[in-house]
PDB file of C-alpha atoms in Angstrom:
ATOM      1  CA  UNK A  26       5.812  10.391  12.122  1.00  0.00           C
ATOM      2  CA  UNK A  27       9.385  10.787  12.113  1.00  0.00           C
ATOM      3  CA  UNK A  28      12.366  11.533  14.402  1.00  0.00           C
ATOM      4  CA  UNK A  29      12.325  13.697  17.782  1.00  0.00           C
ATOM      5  CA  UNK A  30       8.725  12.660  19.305  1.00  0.00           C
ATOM      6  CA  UNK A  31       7.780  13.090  22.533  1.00  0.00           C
ATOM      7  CA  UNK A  32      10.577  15.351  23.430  1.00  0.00           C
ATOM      8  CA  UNK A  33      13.272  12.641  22.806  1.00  0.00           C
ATOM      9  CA  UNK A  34      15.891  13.630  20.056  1.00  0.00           C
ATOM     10  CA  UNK A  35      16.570   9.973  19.499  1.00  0.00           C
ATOM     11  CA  UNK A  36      12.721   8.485  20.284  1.00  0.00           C
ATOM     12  CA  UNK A  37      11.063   7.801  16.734  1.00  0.00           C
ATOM     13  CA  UNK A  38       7.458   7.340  15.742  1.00  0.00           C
ATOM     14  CA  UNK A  39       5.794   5.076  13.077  1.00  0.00           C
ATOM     15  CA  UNK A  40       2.716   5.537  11.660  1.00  0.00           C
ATOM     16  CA  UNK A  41       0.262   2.319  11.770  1.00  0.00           C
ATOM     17  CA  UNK A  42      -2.666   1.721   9.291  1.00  0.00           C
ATOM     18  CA  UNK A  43      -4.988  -1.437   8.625  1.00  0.00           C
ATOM     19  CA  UNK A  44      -8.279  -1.131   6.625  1.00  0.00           C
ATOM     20  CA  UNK A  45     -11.007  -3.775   6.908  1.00  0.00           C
ATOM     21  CA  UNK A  46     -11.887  -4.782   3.649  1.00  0.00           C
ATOM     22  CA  UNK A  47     -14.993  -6.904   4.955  1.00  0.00           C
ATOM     23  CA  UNK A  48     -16.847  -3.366   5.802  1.00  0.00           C
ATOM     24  CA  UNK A  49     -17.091  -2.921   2.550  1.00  0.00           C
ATOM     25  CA  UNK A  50     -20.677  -4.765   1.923  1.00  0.00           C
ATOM     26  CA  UNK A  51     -21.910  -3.394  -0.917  1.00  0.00           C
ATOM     27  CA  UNK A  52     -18.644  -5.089  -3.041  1.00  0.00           C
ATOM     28  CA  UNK A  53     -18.975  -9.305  -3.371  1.00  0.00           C
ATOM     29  CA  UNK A  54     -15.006  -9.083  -2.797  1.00  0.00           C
ATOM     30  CA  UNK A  55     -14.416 -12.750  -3.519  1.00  0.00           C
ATOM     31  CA  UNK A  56     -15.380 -12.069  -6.686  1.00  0.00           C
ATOM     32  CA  UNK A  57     -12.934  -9.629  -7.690  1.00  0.00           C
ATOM     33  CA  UNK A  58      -9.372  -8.447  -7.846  1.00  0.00           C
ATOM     34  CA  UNK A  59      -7.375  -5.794  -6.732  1.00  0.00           C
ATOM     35  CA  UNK A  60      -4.668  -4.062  -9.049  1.00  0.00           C
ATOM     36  CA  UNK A  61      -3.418  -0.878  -7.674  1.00  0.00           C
ATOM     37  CA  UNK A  62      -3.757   1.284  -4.608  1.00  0.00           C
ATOM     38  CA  UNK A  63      -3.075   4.047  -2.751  1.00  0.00           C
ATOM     39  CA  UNK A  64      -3.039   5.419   1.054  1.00  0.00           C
ATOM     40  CA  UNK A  65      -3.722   9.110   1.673  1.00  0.00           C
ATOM     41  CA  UNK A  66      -2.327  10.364   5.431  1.00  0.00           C
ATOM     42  CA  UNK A  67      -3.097  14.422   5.917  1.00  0.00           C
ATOM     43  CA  UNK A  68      -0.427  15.937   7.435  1.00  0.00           C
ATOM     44  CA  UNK A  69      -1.219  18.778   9.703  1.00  0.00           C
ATOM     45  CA  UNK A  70       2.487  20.512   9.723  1.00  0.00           C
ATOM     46  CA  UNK A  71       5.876  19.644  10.765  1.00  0.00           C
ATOM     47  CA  UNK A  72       5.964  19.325  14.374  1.00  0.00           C
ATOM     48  CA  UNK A  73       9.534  19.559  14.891  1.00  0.00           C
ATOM     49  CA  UNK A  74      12.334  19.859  12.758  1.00  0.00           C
ATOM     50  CA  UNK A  75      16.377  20.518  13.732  1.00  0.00           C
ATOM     51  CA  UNK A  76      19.111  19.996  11.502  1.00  0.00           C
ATOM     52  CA  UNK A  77      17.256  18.197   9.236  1.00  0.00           C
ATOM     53  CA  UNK A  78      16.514  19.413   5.344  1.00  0.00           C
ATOM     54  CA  UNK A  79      13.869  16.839   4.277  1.00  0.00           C
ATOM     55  CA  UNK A  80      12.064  13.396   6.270  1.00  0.00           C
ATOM     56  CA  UNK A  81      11.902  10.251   3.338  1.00  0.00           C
ATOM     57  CA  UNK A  82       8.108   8.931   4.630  1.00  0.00           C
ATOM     58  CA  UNK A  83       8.511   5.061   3.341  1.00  0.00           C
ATOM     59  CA  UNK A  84       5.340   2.822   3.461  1.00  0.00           C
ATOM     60  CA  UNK A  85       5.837  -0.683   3.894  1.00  0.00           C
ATOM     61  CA  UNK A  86       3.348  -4.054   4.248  1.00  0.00           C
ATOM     62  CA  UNK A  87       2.909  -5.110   8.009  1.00  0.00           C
ATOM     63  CA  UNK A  88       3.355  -8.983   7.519  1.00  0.00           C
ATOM     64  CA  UNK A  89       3.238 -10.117  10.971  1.00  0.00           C
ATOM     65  CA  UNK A  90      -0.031 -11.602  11.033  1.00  0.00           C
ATOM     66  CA  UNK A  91      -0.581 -10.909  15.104  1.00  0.00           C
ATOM     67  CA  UNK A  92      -1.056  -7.271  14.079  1.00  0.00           C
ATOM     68  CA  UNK A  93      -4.327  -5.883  15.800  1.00  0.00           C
ATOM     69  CA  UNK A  94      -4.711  -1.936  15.287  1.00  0.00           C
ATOM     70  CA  UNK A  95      -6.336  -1.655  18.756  1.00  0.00           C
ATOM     71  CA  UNK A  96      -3.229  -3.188  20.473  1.00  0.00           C
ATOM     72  CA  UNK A  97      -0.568  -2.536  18.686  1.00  0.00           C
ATOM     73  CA  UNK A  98       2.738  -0.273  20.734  1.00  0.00           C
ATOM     74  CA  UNK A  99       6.068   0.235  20.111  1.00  0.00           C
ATOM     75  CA  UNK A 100       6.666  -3.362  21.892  1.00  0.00           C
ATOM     76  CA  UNK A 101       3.535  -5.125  20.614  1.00  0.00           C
ATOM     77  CA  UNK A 102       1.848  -6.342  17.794  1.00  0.00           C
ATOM     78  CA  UNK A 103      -1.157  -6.918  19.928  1.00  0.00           C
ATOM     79  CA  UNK A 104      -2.000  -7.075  23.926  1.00  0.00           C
ATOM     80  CA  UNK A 105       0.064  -9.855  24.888  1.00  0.00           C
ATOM     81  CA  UNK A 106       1.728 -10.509  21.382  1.00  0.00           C
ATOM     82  CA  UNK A 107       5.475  -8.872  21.119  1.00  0.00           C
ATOM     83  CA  UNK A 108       6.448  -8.077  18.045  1.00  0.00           C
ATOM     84  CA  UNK A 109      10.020  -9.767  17.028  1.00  0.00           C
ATOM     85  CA  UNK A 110      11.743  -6.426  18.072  1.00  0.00           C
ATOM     86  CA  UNK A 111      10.665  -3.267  19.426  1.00  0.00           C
ATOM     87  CA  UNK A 112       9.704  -0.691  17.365  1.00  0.00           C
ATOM     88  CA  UNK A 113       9.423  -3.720  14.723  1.00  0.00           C
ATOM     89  CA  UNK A 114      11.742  -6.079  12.642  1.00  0.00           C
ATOM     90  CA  UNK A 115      11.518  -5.596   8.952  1.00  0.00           C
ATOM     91  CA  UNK A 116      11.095  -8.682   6.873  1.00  0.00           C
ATOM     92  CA  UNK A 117       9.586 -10.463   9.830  1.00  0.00           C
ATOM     93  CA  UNK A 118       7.046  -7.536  11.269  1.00  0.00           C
ATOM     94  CA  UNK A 119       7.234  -5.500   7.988  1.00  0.00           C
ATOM     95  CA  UNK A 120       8.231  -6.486   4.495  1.00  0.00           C
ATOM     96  CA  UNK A 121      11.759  -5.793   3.460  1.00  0.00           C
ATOM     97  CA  UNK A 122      10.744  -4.497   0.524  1.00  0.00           C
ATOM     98  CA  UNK A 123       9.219  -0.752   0.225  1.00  0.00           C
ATOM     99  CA  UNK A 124       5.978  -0.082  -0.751  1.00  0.00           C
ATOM    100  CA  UNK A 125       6.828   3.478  -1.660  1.00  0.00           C
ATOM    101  CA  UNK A 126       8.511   6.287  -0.265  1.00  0.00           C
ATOM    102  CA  UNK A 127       7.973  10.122  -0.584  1.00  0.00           C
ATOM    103  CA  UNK A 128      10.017  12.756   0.259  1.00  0.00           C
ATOM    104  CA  UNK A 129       8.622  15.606   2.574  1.00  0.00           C
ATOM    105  CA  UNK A 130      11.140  19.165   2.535  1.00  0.00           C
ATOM    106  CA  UNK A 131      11.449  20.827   5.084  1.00  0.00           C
ATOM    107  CA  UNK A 132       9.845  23.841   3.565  1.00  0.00           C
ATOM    108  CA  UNK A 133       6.317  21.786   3.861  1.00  0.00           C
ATOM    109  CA  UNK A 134       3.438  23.192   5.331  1.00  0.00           C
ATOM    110  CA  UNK A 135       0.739  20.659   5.137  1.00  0.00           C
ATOM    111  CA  UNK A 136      -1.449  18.725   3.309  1.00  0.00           C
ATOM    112  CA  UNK A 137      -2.360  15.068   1.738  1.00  0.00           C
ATOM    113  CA  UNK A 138       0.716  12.886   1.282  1.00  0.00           C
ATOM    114  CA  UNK A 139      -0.255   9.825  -1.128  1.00  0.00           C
ATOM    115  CA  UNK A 140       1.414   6.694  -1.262  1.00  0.00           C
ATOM    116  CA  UNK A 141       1.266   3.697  -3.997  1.00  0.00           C
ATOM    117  CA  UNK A 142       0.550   0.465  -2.039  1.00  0.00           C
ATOM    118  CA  UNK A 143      -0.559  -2.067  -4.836  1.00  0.00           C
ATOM    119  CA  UNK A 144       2.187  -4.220  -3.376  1.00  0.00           C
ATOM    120  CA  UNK A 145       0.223  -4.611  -0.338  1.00  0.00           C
ATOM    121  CA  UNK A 146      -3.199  -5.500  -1.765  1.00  0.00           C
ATOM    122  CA  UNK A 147      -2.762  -9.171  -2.495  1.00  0.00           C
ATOM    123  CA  UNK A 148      -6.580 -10.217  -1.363  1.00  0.00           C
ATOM    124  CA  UNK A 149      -9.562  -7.973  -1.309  1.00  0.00           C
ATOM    125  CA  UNK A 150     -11.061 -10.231   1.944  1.00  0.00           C
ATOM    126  CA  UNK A 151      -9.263  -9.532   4.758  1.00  0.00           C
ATOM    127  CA  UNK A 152      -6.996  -6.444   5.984  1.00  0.00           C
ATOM    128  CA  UNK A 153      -4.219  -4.099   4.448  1.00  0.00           C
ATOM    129  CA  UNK A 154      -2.107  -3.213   7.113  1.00  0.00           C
ATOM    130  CA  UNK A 155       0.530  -0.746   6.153  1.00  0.00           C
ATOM    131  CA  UNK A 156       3.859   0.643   8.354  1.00  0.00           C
ATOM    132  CA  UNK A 157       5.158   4.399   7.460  1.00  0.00           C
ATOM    133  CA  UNK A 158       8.543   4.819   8.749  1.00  0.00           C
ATOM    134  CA  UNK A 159       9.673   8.483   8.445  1.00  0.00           C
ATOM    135  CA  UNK A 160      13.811   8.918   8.320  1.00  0.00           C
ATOM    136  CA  UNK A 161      15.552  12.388   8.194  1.00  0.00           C
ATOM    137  CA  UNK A 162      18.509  13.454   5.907  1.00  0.00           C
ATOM    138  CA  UNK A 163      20.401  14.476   9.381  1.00  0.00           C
ATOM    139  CA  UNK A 164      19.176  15.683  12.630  1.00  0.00           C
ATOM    140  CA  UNK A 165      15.623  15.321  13.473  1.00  0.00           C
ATOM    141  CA  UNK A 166      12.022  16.223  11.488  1.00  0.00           C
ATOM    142  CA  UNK A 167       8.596  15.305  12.843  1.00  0.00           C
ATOM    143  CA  UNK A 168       5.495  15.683  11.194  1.00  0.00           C
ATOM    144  CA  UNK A 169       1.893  16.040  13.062  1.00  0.00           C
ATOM    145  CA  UNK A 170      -0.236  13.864  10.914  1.00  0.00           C
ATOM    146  CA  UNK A 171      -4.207  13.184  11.690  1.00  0.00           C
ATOM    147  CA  UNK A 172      -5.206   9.370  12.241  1.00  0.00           C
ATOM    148  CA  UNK A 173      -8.848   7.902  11.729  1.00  0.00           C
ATOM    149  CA  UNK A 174      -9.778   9.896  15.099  1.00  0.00           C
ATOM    150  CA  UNK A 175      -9.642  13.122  13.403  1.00  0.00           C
ATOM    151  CA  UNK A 176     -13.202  14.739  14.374  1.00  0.00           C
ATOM    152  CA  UNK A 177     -13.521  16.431  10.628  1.00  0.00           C
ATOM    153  CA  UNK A 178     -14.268  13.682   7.599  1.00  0.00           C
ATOM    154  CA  UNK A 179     -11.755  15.158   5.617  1.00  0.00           C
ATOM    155  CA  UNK A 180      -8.739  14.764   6.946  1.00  0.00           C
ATOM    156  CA  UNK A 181      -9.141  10.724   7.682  1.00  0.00           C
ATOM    157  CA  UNK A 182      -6.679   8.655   5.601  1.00  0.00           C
ATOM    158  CA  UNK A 183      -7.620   7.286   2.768  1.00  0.00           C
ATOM    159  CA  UNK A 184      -7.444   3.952   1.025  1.00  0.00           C
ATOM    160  CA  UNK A 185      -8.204   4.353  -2.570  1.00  0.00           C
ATOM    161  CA  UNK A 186      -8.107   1.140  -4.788  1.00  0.00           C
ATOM    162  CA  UNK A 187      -8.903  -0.481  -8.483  1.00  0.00           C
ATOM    163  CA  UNK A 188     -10.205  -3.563  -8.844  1.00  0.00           C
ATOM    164  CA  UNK A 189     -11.402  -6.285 -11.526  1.00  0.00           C
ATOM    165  CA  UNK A 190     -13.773  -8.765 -12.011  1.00  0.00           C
ATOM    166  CA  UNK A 191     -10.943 -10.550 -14.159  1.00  0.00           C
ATOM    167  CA  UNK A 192      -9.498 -13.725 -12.412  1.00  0.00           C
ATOM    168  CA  UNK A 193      -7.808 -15.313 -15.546  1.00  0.00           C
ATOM    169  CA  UNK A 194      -7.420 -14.906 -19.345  1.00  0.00           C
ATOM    170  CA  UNK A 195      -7.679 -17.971 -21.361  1.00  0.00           C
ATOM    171  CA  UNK A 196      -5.856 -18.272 -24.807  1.00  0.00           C
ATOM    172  CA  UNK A 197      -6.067 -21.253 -27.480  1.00  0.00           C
ATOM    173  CA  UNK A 198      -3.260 -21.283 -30.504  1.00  0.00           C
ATOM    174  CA  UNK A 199      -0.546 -23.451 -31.226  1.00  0.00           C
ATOM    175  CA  UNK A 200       1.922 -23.755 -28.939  1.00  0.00           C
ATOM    176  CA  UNK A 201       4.697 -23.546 -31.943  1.00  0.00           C
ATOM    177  CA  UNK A 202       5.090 -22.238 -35.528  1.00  0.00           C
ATOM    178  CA  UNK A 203       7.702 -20.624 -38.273  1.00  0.00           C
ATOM    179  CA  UNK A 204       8.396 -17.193 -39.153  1.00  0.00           C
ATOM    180  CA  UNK A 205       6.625 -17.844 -42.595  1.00  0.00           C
ATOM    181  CA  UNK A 206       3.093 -19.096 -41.053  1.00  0.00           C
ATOM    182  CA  UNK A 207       0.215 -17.305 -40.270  1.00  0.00           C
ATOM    183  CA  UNK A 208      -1.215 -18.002 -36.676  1.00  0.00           C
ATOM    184  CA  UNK A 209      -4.398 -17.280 -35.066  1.00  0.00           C
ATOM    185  CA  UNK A 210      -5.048 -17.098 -31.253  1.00  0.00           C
ATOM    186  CA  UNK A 211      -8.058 -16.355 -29.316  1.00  0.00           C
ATOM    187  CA  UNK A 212      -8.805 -15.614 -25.360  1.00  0.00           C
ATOM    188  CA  UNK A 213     -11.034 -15.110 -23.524  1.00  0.00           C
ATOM    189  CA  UNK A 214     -11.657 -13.523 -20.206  1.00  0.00           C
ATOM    190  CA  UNK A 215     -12.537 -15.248 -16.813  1.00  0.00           C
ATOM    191  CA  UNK A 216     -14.265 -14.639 -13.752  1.00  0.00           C
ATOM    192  CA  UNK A 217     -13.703 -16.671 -10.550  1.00  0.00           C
ATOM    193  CA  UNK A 218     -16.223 -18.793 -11.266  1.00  0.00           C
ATOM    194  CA  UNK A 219     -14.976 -19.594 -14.319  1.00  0.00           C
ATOM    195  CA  UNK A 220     -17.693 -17.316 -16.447  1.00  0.00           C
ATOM    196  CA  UNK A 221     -17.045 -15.569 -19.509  1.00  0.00           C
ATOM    197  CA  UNK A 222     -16.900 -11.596 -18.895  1.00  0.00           C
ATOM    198  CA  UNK A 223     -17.338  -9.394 -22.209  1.00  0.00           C
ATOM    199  CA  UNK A 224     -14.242  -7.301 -22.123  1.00  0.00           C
ATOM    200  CA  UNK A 225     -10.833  -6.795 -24.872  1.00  0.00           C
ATOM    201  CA  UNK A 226      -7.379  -8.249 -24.566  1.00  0.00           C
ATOM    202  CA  UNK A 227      -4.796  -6.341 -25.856  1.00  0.00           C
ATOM    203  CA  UNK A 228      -2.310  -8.115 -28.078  1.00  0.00           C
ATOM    204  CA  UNK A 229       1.498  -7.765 -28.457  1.00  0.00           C
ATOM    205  CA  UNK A 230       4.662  -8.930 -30.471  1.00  0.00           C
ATOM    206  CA  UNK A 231       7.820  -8.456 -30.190  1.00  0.00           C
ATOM    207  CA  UNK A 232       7.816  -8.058 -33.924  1.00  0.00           C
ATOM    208  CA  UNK A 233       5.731  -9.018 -36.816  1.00  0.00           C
ATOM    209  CA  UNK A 234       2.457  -7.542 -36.994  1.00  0.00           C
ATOM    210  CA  UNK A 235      -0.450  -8.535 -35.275  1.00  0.00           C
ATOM    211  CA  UNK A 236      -4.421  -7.751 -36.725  1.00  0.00           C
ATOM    212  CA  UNK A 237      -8.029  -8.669 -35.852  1.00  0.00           C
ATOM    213  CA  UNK A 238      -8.583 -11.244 -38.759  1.00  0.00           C
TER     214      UNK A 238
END
């Protein structure tokens, strides 16, 4: 990932990830939520590096929804399928808006890079596909980082995510009172199915106090 691939100073590569959240069978993922996420990538080294003092890795959402991992190039979303541009278009190919971005000196010798993609897990049914899109300070910097086809488990990426079995909270109060009037509210929380699930809300004011009673 980064600039200076394939020999070219000015040729650039991206790194391309979708997980299949249906080969997950153990997890009824209709029933639940997602709330936060990350993607591990291992990086084996920098691969090339001139002029260059650090390579910003930036994760974004892939939103064009002709994406297919197994035919995806710099030209095409899928066999047959261009995407908008080559080498991708962001807000129509990718979101506009990053995911997260980490930094990577040059100094670095290898190891796990994490990124936070909550932003991109809107559904648990489905796929999160997610773009990396390394860019150098100056010059050039490419990093050699292992894909799913590594032979050794432990350098595979890694989608890590929280979930809940929350779907809504519902609260009952008045709508309106005075600053001189007690008020009670109560909530409880919902599954999809509309089921009550045993669990605590946490209540706030912006001032006042608030108790159990």
């Amino acid at each position: 990932i980064g600039n200076g691939c394939d020999s070219g100073s000015t040729n650039r590569c991206y790194g391309l990830y979708e997980v299949d959240m249906g080969l997950m069978g153990a997890l009824d993922l209709l029933s639940v939520n997602p709330h936060s996420a990350s993607l591990s990538v291992y990086v084996q080294g920098i691969a090339d590096i001139s002029g260059a003092n650090y390579l910003d890795l930036t994760a974004y959402a892939i939103i064009n929804p002709n994406y297919e991992e197994s035919g995806a190039t710099w030209d095409s979303a899928t066999t047959g399928v261009n995407w908008n541009q080559s080498g991708m278009q962001s807000g129509i190919d990718y979101s506009n808006l990053p995911l997260d971005t980490v930094r990577v000196m040059g100094s670095f010798t290898g190891g796990w890079i994490t990124f936070d993609v909550s932003g991109a897990m809107t559904t648990m049914n489905g796929t999160v596909s997610i773009l990396i899109i390394g860019t150098p300070n100056s010059g050039n910097m490419l990093l050699e980082v292992r894909s799913s086809e590594c032979s050794l488990f432990n350098c595979k990426p890694k989608l890590e995510f929280n979930y809940t079995s929350v779907d809504s909270i519902s609260i009952s109060g008045p709508s309106s009172t005075d600053a001189d009037t007690a008020v009670s509210f109560s909530g409880n929380l919902l599954d999809s199915a509309g089921g009550t699930l045993a669990g605590d809300l946490i209540w706030t004011s912006s001032s006042g106090s608030i108790d159990s009673n």
